[in-house]
Amino acid sequence: MVQDTCYKFLLHKNGIQSDKAMSWLYRVATNQFYDLKRKEKRHPTTEYDEFQLTSLINIPEFQVLKKEKLKDIRDTLDTLSILHQEVLILKYELGLSYKEISALMNKNENTLKTHVRRAREEFTVRFKEDIYYE
């Protein structure tokens, strides 16, 4: 859609007033979207039911890859400080809010946000390094 919209703009740019270019682009993109939806109605795609997707997830190769990925994540997490490990687990694994974590850890909420950001950045760098060196 974006490519077609840009192509049409390049074809017709001489006939479009500069102050109306954005509204013209928006209208063309909207029309492209409507065209796409009409095509989808005429030629519906086959939807996978939940059973088929579940059976794909249970393929042994996927299970092995998932376990390896979890091991890589755990190994990287173990290289972080205890504080960083705790805040990442509480925030992302347990899904607690900053307010809940700050109450649990008895820390200021803004300080906690800083710890989470630093922990996330450090984790990302170390995880990428581990993958790069494998």
N, CA and C atoms as an extended XYZ file, in Angstrom:
402
Properties=species:S:1:pos:R:3:atomname:S:1:resname:S:1:resid:I:1 pbc="F F F"
N         0.815       -1.178        0.000 N   MET     1
C         0.000        0.000        0.000 CA  MET     1
C         0.870        1.258        0.000 C   MET     1
N         1.872        1.273        0.832 N   VAL     2
C         2.742        2.448        0.920 CA  VAL     2
C         3.495        2.644       -0.389 C   VAL     2
N         3.992        1.546       -0.916 N   GLN     3
C         4.738        1.624       -2.167 CA  GLN     3
C         3.838        2.136       -3.294 C   GLN     3
N         2.627        1.625       -3.384 N   ASP     4
C         1.699        2.075       -4.421 CA  ASP     4
C         1.332        3.538       -4.236 C   ASP     4
N         1.150        3.964       -2.998 N   THR     5
C         0.825        5.360       -2.721 CA  THR     5
C         1.966        6.270       -3.151 C   THR     5
N         3.194        5.890       -2.828 N   CYS     6
C         4.360        6.688       -3.238 CA  CYS     6
C         4.492        6.726       -4.757 C   CYS     6
N         4.241        5.590       -5.386 N   TYR     7
C         4.313        5.521       -6.848 CA  TYR     7
C         3.301        6.460       -7.485 C   TYR     7
N         2.082        6.444       -6.978 N   LYS     8
C         1.041        7.333       -7.515 CA  LYS     8
C         1.408        8.790       -7.280 C   LYS     8
N         2.000        9.083       -6.128 N   PHE     9
C         2.425       10.456       -5.859 CA  PHE     9
C         3.480       10.906       -6.865 C   PHE     9
N         4.447       10.030       -7.142 N   LEU    10
C         5.488       10.390       -8.105 CA  LEU    10
C         4.909       10.596       -9.499 C   LEU    10
N         3.896        9.823       -9.854 N   LEU    11
C         3.259        9.972      -11.156 CA  LEU    11
C         2.502       11.293      -11.282 C   LEU    11
N         1.864       11.704      -10.191 N   HIS    12
C         0.965       12.853      -10.245 CA  HIS    12
C         1.476       14.068       -9.482 C   HIS    12
N         2.741       14.114       -9.101 N   LYS    13
C         3.241       15.190       -8.244 CA  LYS    13
C         3.135       16.564       -8.882 C   LYS    13
N         3.202       16.649      -10.186 N   ASN    14
C         3.109       17.947      -10.838 CA  ASN    14
C         1.703       18.526      -10.762 C   ASN    14
N         0.693       17.693      -10.646 N   GLY    15
C        -0.680       18.156      -10.590 CA  GLY    15
C        -1.216       18.362       -9.184 C   GLY    15
N        -0.382       18.140       -8.155 N   ILE    16
C        -0.825       18.260       -6.761 CA  ILE    16
C        -0.274       19.552       -6.182 C   ILE    16
N        -1.163       20.347       -5.593 N   GLN    17
C        -0.711       21.580       -4.949 CA  GLN    17
C         0.090       21.218       -3.698 C   GLN    17
N         1.171       21.943       -3.464 N   SER    18
C         2.067       21.595       -2.363 CA  SER    18
C         1.383       21.680       -1.004 C   SER    18
N         0.447       22.598       -0.816 N   ASP    19
C        -0.224       22.714        0.473 CA  ASP    19
C        -1.254       21.602        0.695 C   ASP    19
N        -1.586       20.855       -0.364 N   LYS    20
C        -2.568       19.783       -0.248 CA  LYS    20
C        -1.941       18.402       -0.444 C   LYS    20
N        -0.627       18.334       -0.459 N   ALA    21
C         0.065       17.058       -0.715 CA  ALA    21
C        -0.223       16.023        0.374 C   ALA    21
N        -0.198       16.448        1.637 N   MET    22
C        -0.418       15.493        2.735 CA  MET    22
C        -1.836       14.933        2.703 C   MET    22
N        -2.823       15.789        2.464 N   SER    23
C        -4.198       15.290        2.413 CA  SER    23
C        -4.388       14.382        1.201 C   SER    23
N        -3.703       14.707        0.088 N   TRP    24
C        -3.780       13.859       -1.110 CA  TRP    24
C        -3.185       12.479       -0.805 C   TRP    24
N        -2.002       12.458       -0.162 N   LEU    25
C        -1.358       11.190        0.191 CA  LEU    25
C        -2.239       10.374        1.141 C   LEU    25
N        -2.841       11.039        2.109 N   TYR    26
C        -3.708       10.348        3.054 CA  TYR    26
C        -4.898        9.728        2.326 C   TYR    26
N        -5.509       10.480        1.426 N   ARG    27
C        -6.677        9.985        0.695 CA  ARG    27
C        -6.295        8.798       -0.182 C   ARG    27
N        -5.165        8.882       -0.874 N   VAL    28
C        -4.736        7.776       -1.740 CA  VAL    28
C        -4.431        6.534       -0.903 C   VAL    28
N        -3.753        6.715        0.214 N   ALA    29
C        -3.439        5.574        1.094 CA  ALA    29
C        -4.721        4.949        1.641 C   ALA    29
N        -5.685        5.775        2.014 N   THR    30
C        -6.960        5.270        2.506 CA  THR    30
C        -7.670        4.462        1.424 C   THR    30
N        -7.668        4.974        0.216 N   ASN    31
C        -8.295        4.254       -0.895 CA  ASN    31
C        -7.574        2.931       -1.168 C   ASN    31
N        -6.257        2.927       -1.048 N   GLN    32
C        -5.494        1.690       -1.226 CA  GLN    32
C        -5.923        0.658       -0.176 C   GLN    32
N        -6.106        1.117        1.043 N   PHE    33
C        -6.538        0.235        2.122 CA  PHE    33
C        -7.916       -0.351        1.818 C   PHE    33
N        -8.857        0.511        1.400 N   TYR    34
C       -10.200        0.028        1.063 CA  TYR    34
C       -10.153       -0.977       -0.086 C   TYR    34
N        -9.324       -0.724       -1.074 N   ASP    35
C        -9.181       -1.662       -2.192 CA  ASP    35
C        -8.689       -3.020       -1.693 C   ASP    35
N        -7.715       -2.992       -0.811 N   LEU    36
C        -7.174       -4.229       -0.260 CA  LEU    36
C        -8.244       -5.006        0.504 C   LEU    36
N        -9.033       -4.310        1.311 N   LYS    37
C       -10.095       -4.973        2.063 CA  LYS    37
C       -11.155       -5.564        1.136 C   LYS    37
N       -11.466       -4.869        0.044 N   ARG    38
C       -12.427       -5.406       -0.922 CA  ARG    38
C       -11.890       -6.686       -1.561 C   ARG    38
N       -10.613       -6.688       -1.898 N   LYS    39
C        -9.997       -7.883       -2.487 CA  LYS    39
C       -10.049       -9.049       -1.502 C   LYS    39
N        -9.791       -8.765       -0.234 N   GLU    40
C        -9.829       -9.827        0.774 CA  GLU    40
C       -11.225      -10.407        0.924 C   GLU    40
N       -12.256       -9.584        0.756 N   LYS    41
C       -13.624      -10.096        0.841 CA  LYS    41
C       -13.943      -11.005       -0.341 C   LYS    41
N       -13.442      -10.621       -1.533 N   ARG    42
C       -13.701      -11.424       -2.722 CA  ARG    42
C       -12.941      -12.737       -2.696 C   ARG    42
N       -11.735      -12.711       -2.150 N   HIS    43
C       -10.878      -13.895       -2.101 CA  HIS    43
C       -10.437      -14.133       -0.665 C   HIS    43
N       -11.323      -14.684        0.148 N   PRO    44
C       -10.973      -14.873        1.569 CA  PRO    44
C        -9.837      -15.880        1.732 C   PRO    44
N        -9.024      -15.612        2.723 N   THR    45
C        -7.935      -16.536        3.030 CA  THR    45
C        -8.416      -17.567        4.029 C   THR    45
N        -7.781      -18.696        4.044 N   THR    46
C        -8.134      -19.757        4.979 CA  THR    46
C        -7.544      -19.427        6.339 C   THR    46
N        -8.380      -19.450        7.342 N   GLU    47
C        -7.924      -19.198        8.699 CA  GLU    47
C        -7.550      -20.526        9.346 C   GLU    47
N        -6.460      -20.519       10.096 N   TYR    48
C        -6.079      -21.707       10.849 CA  TYR    48
C        -6.858      -21.710       12.146 C   TYR    48
N        -7.375      -22.835       12.480 N   ASP    49
C        -8.047      -22.891       13.769 CA  ASP    49
C        -7.009      -23.093       14.870 C   ASP    49
N        -7.449      -22.905       16.070 N   GLU    50
C        -6.535      -22.950       17.206 CA  GLU    50
C        -5.882      -24.321       17.358 C   GLU    50
N        -6.598      -25.378       17.011 N   PHE    51
C        -6.051      -26.728       17.137 CA  PHE    51
C        -4.845      -26.905       16.224 C   PHE    51
N        -4.942      -26.418       14.975 N   GLN    52
C        -3.831      -26.565       14.040 CA  GLN    52
C        -2.600      -25.814       14.542 C   GLN    52
N        -2.789      -24.608       15.053 N   LEU    53
C        -1.652      -23.840       15.552 CA  LEU    53
C        -1.043      -24.498       16.782 C   LEU    53
N        -1.880      -25.030       17.650 N   THR    54
C        -1.382      -25.714       18.842 CA  THR    54
C        -0.573      -26.945       18.461 C   THR    54
N        -1.043      -27.670       17.442 N   SER    55
C        -0.306      -28.867       17.045 CA  SER    55
C         1.040      -28.489       16.429 C   SER    55
N         1.130      -27.333       15.757 N   LEU    56
C         2.413      -26.886       15.218 CA  LEU    56
C         3.385      -26.527       16.334 C   LEU    56
N         2.875      -25.923       17.378 N   ILE    57
C         3.725      -25.523       18.497 CA  ILE    57
C         4.287      -26.738       19.219 C   ILE    57
N         3.567      -27.837       19.205 N   ASN    58
C         3.992      -29.039       19.919 CA  ASN    58
C         4.965      -29.908       19.126 C   ASN    58
N         5.429      -29.445       17.997 N   ILE    59
C         6.430      -30.185       17.223 CA  ILE    59
C         7.727      -30.224       18.043 C   ILE    59
N         8.364      -31.376       18.132 N   PRO    60
C         9.564      -31.505       18.983 CA  PRO    60
C        10.662      -30.482       18.664 C   PRO    60
N        10.854      -30.152       17.392 N   GLU    61
C        11.891      -29.189       17.027 CA  GLU    61
C        11.612      -27.823       17.649 C   GLU    61
N        10.340      -27.415       17.653 N   PHE    62
C         9.979      -26.140       18.268 CA  PHE    62
C        10.227      -26.177       19.764 C   PHE    62
N         9.929      -27.298       20.382 N   GLN    63
C        10.136      -27.434       21.819 CA  GLN    63
C        11.627      -27.326       22.164 C   GLN    63
N        12.465      -27.957       21.360 N   VAL    64
C        13.910      -27.900       21.599 CA  VAL    64
C        14.418      -26.468       21.427 C   VAL    64
N        13.976      -25.791       20.363 N   LEU    65
C        14.391      -24.405       20.133 CA  LEU    65
C        13.928      -23.496       21.263 C   LEU    65
N        12.724      -23.717       21.743 N   LYS    66
C        12.192      -22.916       22.843 CA  LYS    66
C        13.025      -23.113       24.104 C   LYS    66
N        13.380      -24.372       24.403 N   LYS    67
C        14.193      -24.662       25.581 CA  LYS    67
C        15.577      -24.018       25.468 C   LYS    67
N        16.165      -24.076       24.265 N   GLU    68
C        17.478      -23.465       24.059 CA  GLU    68
C        17.409      -21.953       24.264 C   GLU    68
N        16.363      -21.334       23.732 N   LYS    69
C        16.201      -19.890       23.873 CA  LYS    69
C        16.032      -19.523       25.344 C   LYS    69
N        15.221      -20.290       26.070 N   LEU    70
C        15.034      -20.029       27.495 CA  LEU    70
C        16.335      -20.197       28.275 C   LEU    70
N        17.137      -21.202       27.887 N   LYS    71
C        18.431      -21.408       28.542 CA  LYS    71
C        19.349      -20.215       28.269 C   LYS    71
N        19.360      -19.726       27.027 N   ASP    72
C        20.183      -18.551       26.691 CA  ASP    72
C        19.751      -17.334       27.507 C   ASP    72
N        18.444      -17.164       27.646 N   ILE    73
C        17.928      -16.039       28.421 CA  ILE    73
C        18.340      -16.177       29.890 C   ILE    73
N        18.184      -17.378       30.437 N   ARG    74
C        18.543      -17.614       31.837 CA  ARG    74
C        20.044      -17.414       32.056 C   ARG    74
N        20.872      -17.911       31.139 N   ASP    75
C        22.326      -17.739       31.262 CA  ASP    75
C        22.709      -16.267       31.239 C   ASP    75
N        22.098      -15.500       30.359 N   THR    76
C        22.385      -14.072       30.288 CA  THR    76
C        21.902      -13.376       31.550 C   THR    76
N        20.738      -13.753       32.025 N   LEU    77
C        20.192      -13.158       33.241 CA  LEU    77
C        21.114      -13.413       34.428 C   LEU    77
N        21.727      -14.597       34.474 N   ASP    78
C        22.631      -14.940       35.569 CA  ASP    78
C        23.894      -14.080       35.597 C   ASP    78
N        24.229      -13.455       34.477 N   THR    79
C        25.428      -12.607       34.449 CA  THR    79
C        25.166      -11.222       35.027 C   THR    79
N        23.905      -10.869       35.246 N   LEU    80
C        23.552       -9.555       35.779 CA  LEU    80
C        23.634       -9.554       37.301 C   LEU    80
N        23.648       -8.356       37.863 N   SER    81
C        23.642       -8.236       39.322 CA  SER    81
C        22.308       -8.751       39.867 C   SER    81
N        22.292       -9.075       41.125 N   ILE    82
C        21.088       -9.603       41.763 CA  ILE    82
C        19.930       -8.606       41.637 C   ILE    82
N        20.224       -7.333       41.864 N   LEU    83
C        19.189       -6.302       41.768 CA  LEU    83
C        18.581       -6.275       40.363 C   LEU    83
N        19.435       -6.288       39.356 N   HIS    84
C        18.940       -6.259       37.981 CA  HIS    84
C        18.153       -7.517       37.636 C   HIS    84
N        18.600       -8.652       38.127 N   GLN    85
C        17.846       -9.887       37.909 CA  GLN    85
C        16.453       -9.785       38.516 C   GLN    85
N        16.402       -9.297       39.745 N   GLU    86
C        15.121       -9.204       40.437 CA  GLU    86
C        14.146       -8.279       39.723 C   GLU    86
N        14.626       -7.092       39.344 N   VAL    87
C        13.693       -6.143       38.723 CA  VAL    87
C        13.211       -6.634       37.360 C   VAL    87
N        14.082       -7.291       36.596 N   LEU    88
C        13.652       -7.815       35.294 CA  LEU    88
C        12.632       -8.937       35.451 C   LEU    88
N        12.868       -9.824       36.405 N   ILE    89
C        11.933      -10.929       36.626 CA  ILE    89
C        10.590      -10.406       37.121 C   ILE    89
N        10.626       -9.479       38.070 N   LEU    90
C         9.375       -8.932       38.596 CA  LEU    90
C         8.594       -8.169       37.519 C   LEU    90
N         9.313       -7.423       36.709 N   LYS    91
C         8.644       -6.597       35.696 CA  LYS    91
C         8.163       -7.421       34.503 C   LYS    91
N         9.028       -8.246       33.945 N   TYR    92
C         8.708       -8.887       32.670 CA  TYR    92
C         8.212      -10.329       32.786 C   TYR    92
N         8.686      -11.054       33.765 N   GLU    93
C         8.216      -12.429       33.897 CA  GLU    93
C         6.921      -12.497       34.702 C   GLU    93
N         6.875      -11.741       35.786 N   LEU    94
C         5.675      -11.750       36.623 CA  LEU    94
C         4.668      -10.687       36.207 C   LEU    94
N         5.110       -9.707       35.425 N   GLY    95
C         4.206       -8.693       34.895 CA  GLY    95
C         3.708       -7.686       35.926 C   GLY    95
N         4.499       -7.441       36.961 N   LEU    96
C         4.092       -6.481       37.980 CA  LEU    96
C         4.293       -5.056       37.480 C   LEU    96
N         3.500       -4.144       38.008 N   SER    97
C         3.641       -2.727       37.648 CA  SER    97
C         4.804       -2.121       38.430 C   SER    97
N         5.235       -0.945       37.993 N   TYR    98
C         6.315       -0.259       38.708 CA  TYR    98
C         5.888        0.049       40.145 C   TYR    98
N         4.638        0.409       40.317 N   LYS    99
C         4.135        0.733       41.650 CA  LYS    99
C         4.205       -0.494       42.557 C   LYS    99
N         3.803       -1.660       42.048 N   GLU   100
C         3.834       -2.888       42.836 CA  GLU   100
C         5.265       -3.287       43.177 C   GLU   100
N         6.161       -3.163       42.192 N   ILE   101
C         7.565       -3.532       42.436 CA  ILE   101
C         8.197       -2.580       43.442 C   ILE   101
N         7.897       -1.286       43.308 N   SER   102
C         8.487       -0.320       44.250 CA  SER   102
C         8.003       -0.588       45.676 C   SER   102
N         6.768       -1.023       45.830 N   ALA   103
C         6.264       -1.370       47.161 CA  ALA   103
C         6.951       -2.625       47.692 C   ALA   103
N         7.147       -3.623       46.816 N   LEU   104
C         7.815       -4.861       47.229 CA  LEU   104
C         9.267       -4.621       47.632 C   LEU   104
N         9.954       -3.806       46.852 N   MET   105
C        11.384       -3.611       47.078 CA  MET   105
C        11.679       -2.411       47.975 C   MET   105
N        10.621       -1.704       48.356 N   ASN   106
C        10.765       -0.534       49.211 CA  ASN   106
C        11.703        0.502       48.578 C   ASN   106
N        11.458        0.788       47.292 N   LYS   107
C        12.264        1.762       46.555 CA  LYS   107
C        11.340        2.798       45.940 C   LYS   107
N        11.875        3.977       45.690 N   ASN   108
C        11.144        5.030       44.996 CA  ASN   108
C        10.815        4.544       43.580 C   ASN   108
N         9.622        4.872       43.098 N   GLU   109
C         9.172        4.389       41.793 CA  GLU   109
C        10.078        4.881       40.654 C   GLU   109
N        10.508        6.136       40.706 N   ASN   110
C        11.389        6.663       39.660 CA  ASN   110
C        12.758        6.006       39.688 C   ASN   110
N        13.255        5.741       40.877 N   THR   111
C        14.525        5.034       41.008 CA  THR   111
C        14.405        3.634       40.429 C   THR   111
N        13.284        3.001       40.710 N   LEU   112
C        13.030        1.660       40.191 CA  LEU   112
C        12.983        1.662       38.662 C   LEU   112
N        12.335        2.655       38.077 N   LYS   113
C        12.269        2.754       36.619 CA  LYS   113
C        13.669        2.860       36.025 C   LYS   113
N        14.526        3.608       36.698 N   THR   114
C        15.917        3.740       36.244 CA  THR   114
C        16.624        2.388       36.310 C   THR   114
N        16.423        1.658       37.406 N   HIS   115
C        17.036        0.330       37.546 CA  HIS   115
C        16.547       -0.620       36.449 C   HIS   115
N        15.253       -0.590       36.163 N   VAL   116
C        14.693       -1.468       35.132 CA  VAL   116
C        15.278       -1.117       33.770 C   VAL   116
N        15.362        0.168       33.475 N   ARG   117
C        15.922        0.584       32.178 CA  ARG   117
C        17.379        0.138       32.052 C   ARG   117
N        18.160        0.372       33.087 N   ARG   118
C        19.575       -0.029       33.046 CA  ARG   118
C        19.721       -1.547       32.947 C   ARG   118
N        18.897       -2.262       33.682 N   ALA   119
C        18.947       -3.728       33.645 CA  ALA   119
C        18.578       -4.226       32.251 C   ALA   119
N        17.557       -3.637       31.663 N   ARG   120
C        17.121       -4.041       30.323 CA  ARG   120
C        18.214       -3.764       29.293 C   ARG   120
N        18.841       -2.599       29.393 N   GLU   121
C        19.926       -2.253       28.460 CA  GLU   121
C        21.101       -3.210       28.611 C   GLU   121
N        21.486       -3.477       29.850 N   GLU   122
C        22.609       -4.387       30.105 CA  GLU   122
C        22.288       -5.792       29.618 C   GLU   122
N        21.070       -6.251       29.886 N   PHE   123
C        20.654       -7.572       29.428 CA  PHE   123
C        20.715       -7.652       27.908 C   PHE   123
N        20.195       -6.644       27.235 N   THR   124
C        20.170       -6.639       25.770 CA  THR   124
C        21.576       -6.722       25.195 C   THR   124
N        22.489       -5.940       25.736 N   VAL   125
C        23.871       -5.951       25.255 CA  VAL   125
C        24.503       -7.319       25.466 C   VAL   125
N        24.348       -7.863       26.650 N   ARG   126
C        24.957       -9.167       26.948 CA  ARG   126
C        24.315      -10.299       26.154 C   ARG   126
N        23.005      -10.238       25.954 N   PHE   127
C        22.316      -11.279       25.191 CA  PHE   127
C        22.786      -11.262       23.742 C   PHE   127
N        22.933      -10.071       23.179 N   LYS   128
C        23.415       -9.963       21.797 CA  LYS   128
C        24.847      -10.473       21.681 C   LYS   128
N        25.667      -10.175       22.686 N   GLU   129
C        27.047      -10.663       22.679 CA  GLU   129
C        27.080      -12.182       22.710 C   GLU   129
N        26.260      -12.771       23.565 N   ASP   130
C        26.220      -14.233       23.679 CA  ASP   130
C        25.797      -14.875       22.360 C   ASP   130
N        24.809      -14.322       21.719 N   ILE   131
C        24.341      -14.867       20.446 CA  ILE   131
C        25.413      -14.680       19.376 C   ILE   131
N        26.080      -13.532       19.385 N   TYR   132
C        27.095      -13.237       18.388 CA  TYR   132
C        28.264      -14.212       18.496 C   TYR   132
N        28.649      -14.559       19.712 N   TYR   133
C        29.820      -15.416       19.905 CA  TYR   133
C        29.516      -16.900       19.790 C   TYR   133
N        28.254      -17.270       19.628 N   GLU   134
C        27.923      -18.705       19.540 CA  GLU   134
C        28.230      -19.268       18.210 C   GLU   134
